[in-house]
Short mmCIF file of C-alpha atoms and ligand atoms in Angstrom, two decimals:
data_model
loop_
_atom_site.label_atom_id
_atom_site.label_comp_id
_atom_site.label_asym_id
_atom_site.label_seq_id
_atom_site.Cartn_x
_atom_site.Cartn_y
_atom_site.Cartn_z
CA UNK A 1135 0.00 0.00 0.00
CA UNK A 1136 2.56 2.52 1.23
CA UNK A 1137 4.83 1.85 -1.70
CA UNK A 1138 2.15 2.84 -4.22
CA UNK A 1139 1.04 6.27 -3.00
CA UNK A 1140 -0.11 7.18 -6.51
CA UNK A 1141 -2.82 4.52 -6.17
CA UNK A 1142 -4.65 6.22 -3.34
CA UNK A 1143 -8.26 6.06 -4.38
CA UNK A 1144 -9.51 8.07 -1.41
CA UNK A 1145 -8.13 11.45 -2.57
CA UNK A 1146 -11.13 12.15 -4.77
CA UNK A 1147 -13.60 11.10 -2.07
CA UNK A 1148 -12.39 13.61 0.49
CA UNK A 1149 -14.99 16.36 0.12
CA UNK A 1150 -18.53 16.73 -1.19
CA UNK A 1151 -17.22 19.02 -3.94
CA UNK A 1152 -14.64 16.53 -5.17
CA UNK A 1153 -17.19 13.74 -5.04
CA UNK A 1154 -19.55 15.89 -7.07
CA UNK A 1155 -16.86 16.47 -9.70
CA UNK A 1156 -16.14 12.79 -10.22
CA UNK A 1157 -19.72 11.55 -9.95
CA UNK A 1158 -20.32 9.25 -12.93
CA UNK A 1159 -24.09 8.80 -12.85
CA UNK A 1160 -26.49 11.62 -12.21
CA UNK A 1161 -30.17 10.90 -11.85
CA UNK A 1162 -32.31 13.63 -13.38
CA UNK A 1163 -35.98 14.43 -13.25
CA UNK A 1164 -35.89 14.12 -17.06
CA UNK A 1165 -35.27 10.37 -16.68
CA UNK A 1166 -38.57 9.71 -14.94
CA UNK A 1167 -41.92 8.32 -16.05
CA UNK A 1168 -44.70 8.14 -13.47
CA UNK A 1169 -47.23 5.26 -13.75
CA UNK A 1170 -50.85 6.11 -12.93
CA UNK A 1171 -54.07 4.13 -12.54
CA UNK A 1172 -57.48 5.41 -13.57
CA UNK A 1173 -60.56 3.39 -12.66
CA UNK A 1174 -63.99 3.77 -14.16
CA UNK A 1175 -65.93 2.95 -11.00
CA UNK A 1176 -63.99 5.25 -8.67
CA UNK A 1177 -65.55 8.51 -7.45
CA UNK A 1178 -62.89 9.53 -4.97
CA UNK A 1179 -59.31 8.42 -5.47
CA UNK A 1180 -58.67 5.13 -3.67
CA UNK A 1181 -55.28 4.19 -2.21
CA UNK A 1182 -53.88 0.83 -3.34
CA UNK A 1183 -53.23 -1.12 -0.16
CA UNK A 1184 -49.90 -2.75 -1.02
CA UNK A 1185 -48.67 0.48 -2.68
CA UNK A 1186 -48.93 3.28 -0.08
CA UNK A 1187 -49.05 6.69 -1.78
CA UNK A 1188 -50.32 5.28 -5.11
CA UNK A 1189 -53.98 5.58 -6.02
CA UNK A 1190 -56.66 4.38 -8.36
CA UNK A 1191 -57.79 7.73 -9.68
CA UNK A 1192 -61.11 8.95 -10.94
CA UNK A 1193 -61.10 11.01 -14.14
CA UNK A 1194 -61.44 14.00 -11.85
CA UNK A 1195 -58.71 13.28 -9.30
CA UNK A 1196 -56.45 12.37 -12.21
CA UNK A 1197 -56.40 16.00 -13.30
CA UNK A 1198 -54.99 17.43 -10.08
CA UNK A 1199 -52.49 14.56 -9.93
CA UNK A 1200 -51.12 15.29 -13.41
CA UNK A 1201 -50.87 18.98 -12.53
CA UNK A 1202 -48.69 17.97 -9.59
CA UNK A 1203 -46.62 15.61 -11.74
CA UNK A 1204 -46.03 18.27 -14.41
CA UNK A 1205 -45.29 20.88 -11.74
CA UNK A 1206 -42.46 18.67 -10.47
CA UNK A 1207 -40.93 18.64 -13.95
CA UNK A 1208 -41.56 14.95 -14.67
CA UNK A 1209 -41.74 14.62 -18.48
CA UNK A 1210 -44.10 11.66 -18.85
CA UNK A 1211 -46.79 9.52 -17.27
CA UNK A 1212 -47.77 5.94 -18.06
CA UNK A 1213 -51.52 5.33 -17.96
CA UNK A 1214 -53.37 2.17 -16.96
CA UNK A 1215 -57.16 2.17 -17.27
CA UNK A 1216 -59.34 -0.14 -15.21
CA UNK A 1217 -62.79 -0.58 -16.76
CA UNK A 1218 -65.87 -1.54 -14.74
CA UNK A 1219 -66.91 -3.97 -17.47
CA UNK A 1220 -64.52 -6.81 -18.33
CA UNK A 1221 -65.21 -9.51 -20.92
CA UNK A 1222 -63.53 -12.42 -22.70
CA UNK A 1223 -62.15 -10.24 -25.50
CA UNK A 1224 -61.24 -7.19 -23.43
CA UNK A 1225 -63.46 -4.95 -25.54
CA UNK A 1226 -63.03 -1.94 -23.25
CA UNK A 1227 -59.35 -1.90 -24.13
CA UNK A 1228 -60.04 -0.68 -27.67
CA UNK A 1229 -63.42 1.01 -27.15
CA UNK A 1230 -63.09 4.55 -28.57
CA UNK A 1231 -64.49 5.91 -25.32
CA UNK A 1232 -62.99 3.38 -22.93
CA UNK A 1233 -61.64 4.55 -19.60
CA UNK A 1234 -58.04 4.60 -20.86
CA UNK A 1235 -58.95 6.67 -23.92
CA UNK A 1236 -60.94 9.06 -21.69
CA UNK A 1237 -57.99 9.36 -19.32
CA UNK A 1238 -55.60 10.11 -22.19
CA UNK A 1239 -57.89 12.88 -23.46
CA UNK A 1240 -58.32 14.31 -19.96
CA UNK A 1241 -54.56 14.47 -19.35
CA UNK A 1242 -53.81 16.04 -22.72
CA UNK A 1243 -56.52 18.64 -22.07
CA UNK A 1244 -55.08 19.80 -18.71
CA UNK A 1245 -51.37 19.21 -19.45
CA UNK A 1246 -50.68 19.19 -23.21
CA UNK A 1247 -46.91 19.28 -22.63
CA UNK A 1248 -46.85 16.18 -20.46
CA UNK A 1249 -46.09 13.09 -22.55
CA UNK A 1250 -48.67 10.36 -22.09
CA UNK A 1251 -47.54 6.77 -22.56
CA UNK A 1252 -50.38 4.26 -23.03
CA UNK A 1253 -49.90 0.68 -21.82
CA UNK A 1254 -51.19 -1.56 -24.61
CA UNK A 1255 -52.25 -4.89 -23.17
CA UNK A 1256 -55.43 -6.85 -22.56
CA UNK A 1257 -55.11 -8.12 -18.98
CA UNK A 1258 -56.72 -5.03 -17.46
CA UNK A 1259 -59.76 -5.53 -19.70
CA UNK A 1260 -60.31 -9.30 -19.90
CA UNK A 1261 -62.57 -11.20 -17.49
CA UNK A 1262 -59.98 -14.01 -17.29
CA UNK A 1263 -57.10 -11.61 -16.65
CA UNK A 1264 -54.83 -12.93 -19.42
CA UNK A 1265 -53.00 -10.64 -21.82
CA UNK A 1266 -54.83 -11.90 -24.91
CA UNK A 1267 -57.56 -14.03 -26.41
CA UNK A 1268 -57.89 -17.33 -24.60
CA UNK A 1269 -58.27 -20.62 -26.47
CA UNK A 1270 -60.20 -23.60 -25.06
CA UNK A 1271 -57.00 -25.22 -23.85
CA UNK A 1272 -56.24 -22.17 -21.69
CA UNK A 1273 -53.39 -20.83 -23.86
CA UNK A 1274 -53.39 -17.36 -25.40
CA UNK A 1275 -53.85 -17.14 -29.17
CA UNK A 1276 -51.00 -15.02 -30.48
CA UNK A 1277 -52.32 -13.79 -33.82
CA UNK A 1278 -55.91 -13.06 -32.80
CA UNK A 1279 -54.47 -11.05 -29.93
CA UNK A 1280 -52.24 -9.06 -32.29
CA UNK A 1281 -55.28 -7.68 -34.07
CA UNK A 1282 -56.81 -6.44 -30.84
CA UNK A 1283 -53.54 -4.99 -29.59
CA UNK A 1284 -53.21 -3.09 -32.86
CA UNK A 1285 -56.76 -1.81 -32.48
CA UNK A 1286 -56.00 -0.76 -28.89
CA UNK A 1287 -52.90 1.15 -29.96
CA UNK A 1288 -54.80 2.96 -32.73
CA UNK A 1289 -57.64 3.88 -30.37
CA UNK A 1290 -55.13 5.32 -27.89
CA UNK A 1291 -53.41 7.25 -30.66
CA UNK A 1292 -56.81 8.58 -31.79
CA UNK A 1293 -57.31 9.78 -28.21
CA UNK A 1294 -54.02 11.69 -28.38
CA UNK A 1295 -51.50 9.44 -26.68
CA UNK A 1296 -47.85 10.44 -27.26
CA UNK A 1297 -46.28 6.96 -27.07
CA UNK A 1298 -47.79 3.47 -27.10
CA UNK A 1299 -46.20 0.78 -24.94
CA UNK A 1300 -47.19 -2.78 -25.87
CA UNK A 1301 -46.78 -5.05 -22.84
CA UNK A 1302 -48.62 -8.24 -23.78
CA UNK A 1303 -45.48 -10.15 -24.87
CA UNK A 1304 -47.15 -11.54 -28.00
CA UNK A 1305 -44.77 -12.37 -30.85
CA UNK A 1306 -44.93 -9.75 -33.57
CA UNK A 1307 -46.82 -7.18 -31.48
CA UNK A 1308 -44.49 -4.32 -32.32
CA UNK A 1309 -44.71 -4.92 -36.08
CA UNK A 1310 -48.48 -5.35 -36.00
CA UNK A 1311 -48.90 -2.13 -34.03
CA UNK A 1312 -46.46 -0.21 -36.25
CA UNK A 1313 -48.42 -1.27 -39.38
CA UNK A 1314 -51.75 -0.37 -37.83
CA UNK A 1315 -50.54 3.03 -36.62
CA UNK A 1316 -49.08 3.81 -40.06
CA UNK A 1317 -52.30 2.77 -41.80
CA UNK A 1318 -54.31 5.09 -39.57
CA UNK A 1319 -52.39 8.35 -39.93
CA UNK A 1320 -50.33 7.81 -36.79
CA UNK A 1321 -46.90 7.44 -38.43
CA UNK A 1322 -45.46 9.80 -35.83
CA UNK A 1323 -46.55 7.91 -32.73
CA UNK A 1324 -43.50 6.10 -31.28
CA UNK A 1325 -43.56 2.60 -29.80
CA UNK A 1326 -41.94 1.88 -26.45
CA UNK A 1327 -41.79 -1.91 -26.42
CA UNK A 1328 -41.86 -3.91 -23.23
CA UNK A 1329 -39.31 -6.15 -24.96
CA UNK A 1330 -37.74 -8.14 -22.15
CA UNK A 1331 -40.68 -8.53 -19.82
CA UNK A 1332 -40.23 -11.39 -17.40
CA UNK A 1333 -42.90 -13.61 -15.80
CA UNK A 1334 -42.15 -12.02 -12.45
CA UNK A 1335 -43.67 -12.25 -8.99
CA UNK A 1336 -42.73 -8.60 -8.55
CA UNK A 1337 -45.95 -7.63 -10.41
CA UNK A 1338 -48.13 -8.88 -7.54
CA UNK A 1339 -49.14 -5.46 -6.11
CA UNK A 1340 -49.82 -4.11 -9.63
CA UNK A 1341 -52.35 -6.86 -10.20
CA UNK A 1342 -54.17 -5.69 -7.07
CA UNK A 1343 -53.97 -2.11 -8.37
CA UNK A 1344 -55.17 -2.98 -11.88
CA UNK A 1345 -57.47 -5.82 -10.79
CA UNK A 1346 -55.76 -7.89 -13.47
CA UNK A 1347 -54.55 -11.13 -11.85
CA UNK A 1348 -55.10 -14.13 -14.14
CA UNK A 1349 -58.15 -16.06 -12.93
CA UNK A 1350 -56.44 -19.35 -13.78
CA UNK A 1351 -52.95 -20.30 -14.86
CA UNK A 1352 -50.10 -17.85 -15.12
CA UNK A 1353 -48.27 -15.77 -17.72
CA UNK A 1354 -45.31 -18.10 -18.22
CA UNK A 1355 -46.51 -19.07 -21.70
CA UNK A 1356 -45.85 -15.54 -22.99
CA UNK A 1357 -43.71 -13.58 -20.55
CA UNK A 1358 -40.00 -14.45 -20.29
CA UNK A 1359 -38.47 -17.00 -17.97
CA UNK A 1360 -36.43 -15.18 -15.27
CA UNK A 1361 -33.24 -17.24 -15.61
CA UNK A 1362 -32.72 -16.16 -19.25
CA UNK A 1363 -30.63 -13.27 -20.51
CA UNK A 1364 -29.58 -14.26 -24.05
CA UNK A 1365 -33.23 -14.70 -24.89
CA UNK A 1366 -33.82 -11.12 -23.71
CA UNK A 1367 -31.27 -9.92 -26.29
CA UNK A 1368 -33.17 -11.81 -29.01
CA UNK A 1369 -36.48 -10.29 -27.87
CA UNK A 1370 -34.99 -6.79 -27.94
CA UNK A 1371 -33.36 -7.31 -31.32
CA UNK A 1372 -36.63 -8.61 -32.75
CA UNK A 1373 -38.55 -5.59 -31.42
CA UNK A 1374 -36.01 -3.16 -32.88
CA UNK A 1375 -36.31 -4.89 -36.26
CA UNK A 1376 -40.10 -4.60 -36.03
CA UNK A 1377 -39.81 -0.87 -35.44
CA UNK A 1378 -39.58 -0.26 -31.69
CA UNK A 1379 -38.40 3.30 -30.93
CA UNK A 1380 -37.64 2.54 -27.27
CA UNK A 1381 -37.07 -0.90 -25.73
CA UNK A 1382 -37.64 -1.89 -22.13
CA UNK A 1383 -36.43 -4.30 -19.52
CA UNK A 1384 -38.87 -5.17 -16.75
CA UNK A 1385 -38.61 -5.60 -13.76
CA UNK A 1386 -35.47 -3.60 -12.99
CA UNK A 1387 -33.82 -4.59 -9.71
CA UNK A 1388 -33.41 -8.33 -10.16
CA UNK A 1389 -32.55 -7.73 -13.85
CA UNK A 1390 -29.78 -5.11 -13.74
CA UNK A 1391 -27.53 -7.48 -15.70
CA UNK A 1392 -30.13 -7.59 -18.47
CA UNK A 1393 -30.25 -3.78 -18.55
CA UNK A 1394 -26.45 -3.57 -18.67
CA UNK A 1395 -26.17 -6.12 -21.44
CA UNK A 1396 -28.92 -4.48 -23.49
CA UNK A 1397 -27.26 -1.09 -23.12
CA UNK A 1398 -23.95 -2.52 -24.30
CA UNK A 1399 -25.47 -4.24 -27.27
CA UNK A 1400 -28.10 -1.81 -28.64
CA UNK A 1401 -28.16 1.91 -29.37
CA UNK A 1402 -31.95 2.21 -29.16
CA UNK A 1403 -33.12 4.24 -26.12
CA UNK A 1404 -33.58 1.90 -23.18
CA UNK A 1405 -36.24 2.07 -20.49
CA UNK A 1406 -36.38 0.10 -17.24
CA UNK A 1407 -39.50 -0.48 -15.16
CA UNK A 1408 -39.00 -0.26 -11.40
CA UNK A 1409 -42.16 -2.33 -10.79
CA UNK A 1410 -44.85 -2.48 -8.15
CA UNK A 1411 -43.29 -5.21 -5.99
CA UNK A 1412 -40.01 -3.32 -5.87
CA UNK A 1413 -41.93 -0.27 -4.65
CA UNK A 1414 -43.95 -2.25 -2.09
CA UNK A 1415 -40.83 -3.76 -0.52
CA UNK A 1416 -39.28 -0.33 -0.01
CA UNK A 1417 -42.51 1.15 1.35
CA UNK A 1418 -43.07 -1.73 3.76
CA UNK A 1419 -39.55 -1.56 5.18
CA UNK A 1420 -39.60 2.24 5.33
CA UNK A 1421 -43.03 2.20 6.97
CA UNK A 1422 -41.54 0.05 9.73
CA UNK A 1423 -38.64 2.44 10.18
CA UNK A 1424 -36.17 -0.23 9.07
CA UNK A 1425 -34.58 1.68 6.20
CA UNK A 1426 -34.06 5.33 5.19
CA UNK A 1427 -36.59 5.61 2.37
CA UNK A 1428 -35.13 8.65 0.65
CA UNK A 1429 -31.57 7.37 0.54
CA UNK A 1430 -32.62 3.85 -0.42
CA UNK A 1431 -34.84 5.06 -3.28
CA UNK A 1432 -32.15 7.38 -4.64
CA UNK A 1433 -29.62 4.54 -4.46
CA UNK A 1434 -31.97 2.14 -6.27
CA UNK A 1435 -32.86 4.53 -9.09
CA UNK A 1436 -29.25 5.65 -9.49
CA UNK A 1437 -28.28 1.97 -9.71
CA UNK A 1438 -30.85 1.36 -12.45
CA UNK A 1439 -29.50 4.32 -14.38
CA UNK A 1440 -25.88 3.26 -13.81
CA UNK A 1441 -26.76 -0.18 -15.22
CA UNK A 1442 -27.74 1.59 -18.45
CA UNK A 1443 -31.36 2.72 -18.35
CA UNK A 1444 -32.02 5.97 -20.21
CA UNK A 1445 -35.42 6.33 -18.61
CA UNK A 1446 -37.07 4.79 -15.57
CA UNK A 1447 -40.72 4.15 -14.91
CA UNK A 1448 -41.15 4.32 -11.16
CA UNK A 1449 -43.90 4.78 -8.58
CA UNK A 1450 -41.26 6.76 -6.62
CA UNK A 1451 -41.01 9.34 -9.43
CA UNK A 1452 -42.86 12.15 -7.63
CA UNK A 1453 -40.81 11.75 -4.45
CA UNK A 1454 -37.58 11.55 -6.43
CA UNK A 1455 -38.43 14.68 -8.43
CA UNK A 1456 -39.04 16.54 -5.17
CA UNK A 1457 -35.79 15.34 -3.61
CA UNK A 1458 -33.77 16.19 -6.72
CA UNK A 1459 -35.19 19.72 -6.65
CA UNK A 1460 -34.14 20.07 -2.98
CA UNK A 1461 -30.62 18.87 -3.69
CA UNK A 1462 -29.73 21.67 -6.10
C1 PBG B 247 -49.80 -5.30 -18.21
C2 PBG B 247 -48.77 -4.82 -17.28
C3 PBG B 247 -48.34 -5.36 -16.05
C4 PBG B 247 -47.41 -4.45 -15.53
C5 PBG B 247 -47.27 -3.43 -16.46
N1 PBG B 247 -48.10 -3.68 -17.53
C6 PBG B 247 -48.79 -6.55 -15.31
C7 PBG B 247 -48.49 -7.91 -15.75
O1 PBG B 247 -47.91 -8.15 -16.80
O2 PBG B 247 -48.92 -8.81 -15.02
C8 PBG B 247 -46.71 -4.58 -14.20
C9 PBG B 247 -46.25 -3.29 -13.61
C10 PBG B 247 -45.88 -3.34 -12.16
O3 PBG B 247 -45.80 -4.40 -11.51
O4 PBG B 247 -45.64 -2.26 -11.63
N2 PBG B 247 -49.57 -6.52 -18.80
#
């Protein structure tokens, strides 16, 4: 040690100013996307039990929430609609006046500058809770589902959405949606593809929030198997070839290696989804006084960015935006 004084790593850690100078990763409010839930049968906003601080909004309470989000400088929200009527074919997902389409219009009316990302899937709208059309044997029919996903994306674009985000994990969904958007005068609507979306238990609290748990079976027949990373690269490559403008890895925390590998391999903007279960774990521990919520959340989101994410969807986004504003 003493014979290599030039190797002293601690010199640049000595003061806050020096640490600031050599800081390699800087989380910014511009990196954040805030997910929001809007439910058709809600009059007053309703807190989601496993996700303290996150609500199912009414069309009305949504407006004040997006004002707050925009006021904090967050550039985008991700919208999930929860219809009161669910059926086998998820018809409220692509209904021109479905709850999601109404929410998109409401947000664009009060905050035209805020980018609205629409989640394009069927599980929030189907009575069985699967992400597509169910066959008699309980599997999801890929190609029938593609048609409905394309219709959903077009209906969201008609309502004024800024970006569509297909999350059903059907093969060919990005290409089918790109074709449908182009055929319907929406050539300029980008696609943020949930490309490497794993069959994860970290979505548990979201399924409570979106009332979208599968009534039987699971999603392992379409979402990715958690042990796989090479397969994630093939999914991402496929989505880029089909026309994805942004690709995503989801969840984030247990998949930082997937984010890092994707960032190394592809130049397409990369999003990471810090999902519901990751949020619930932090909130539960913080609620018990076991961890320092602010420092833990900043460390987690900085870690996701350091791994390679260009943007992060997170239920912590409002808190983080507030903390970042205080820091400067
Ligand atoms: C819709 C969808 C899900 C999430 C985002 N879009 C649920 C699922 O696939 O089961 C999960 C988000 C979260 O856990 O925060 N398919």
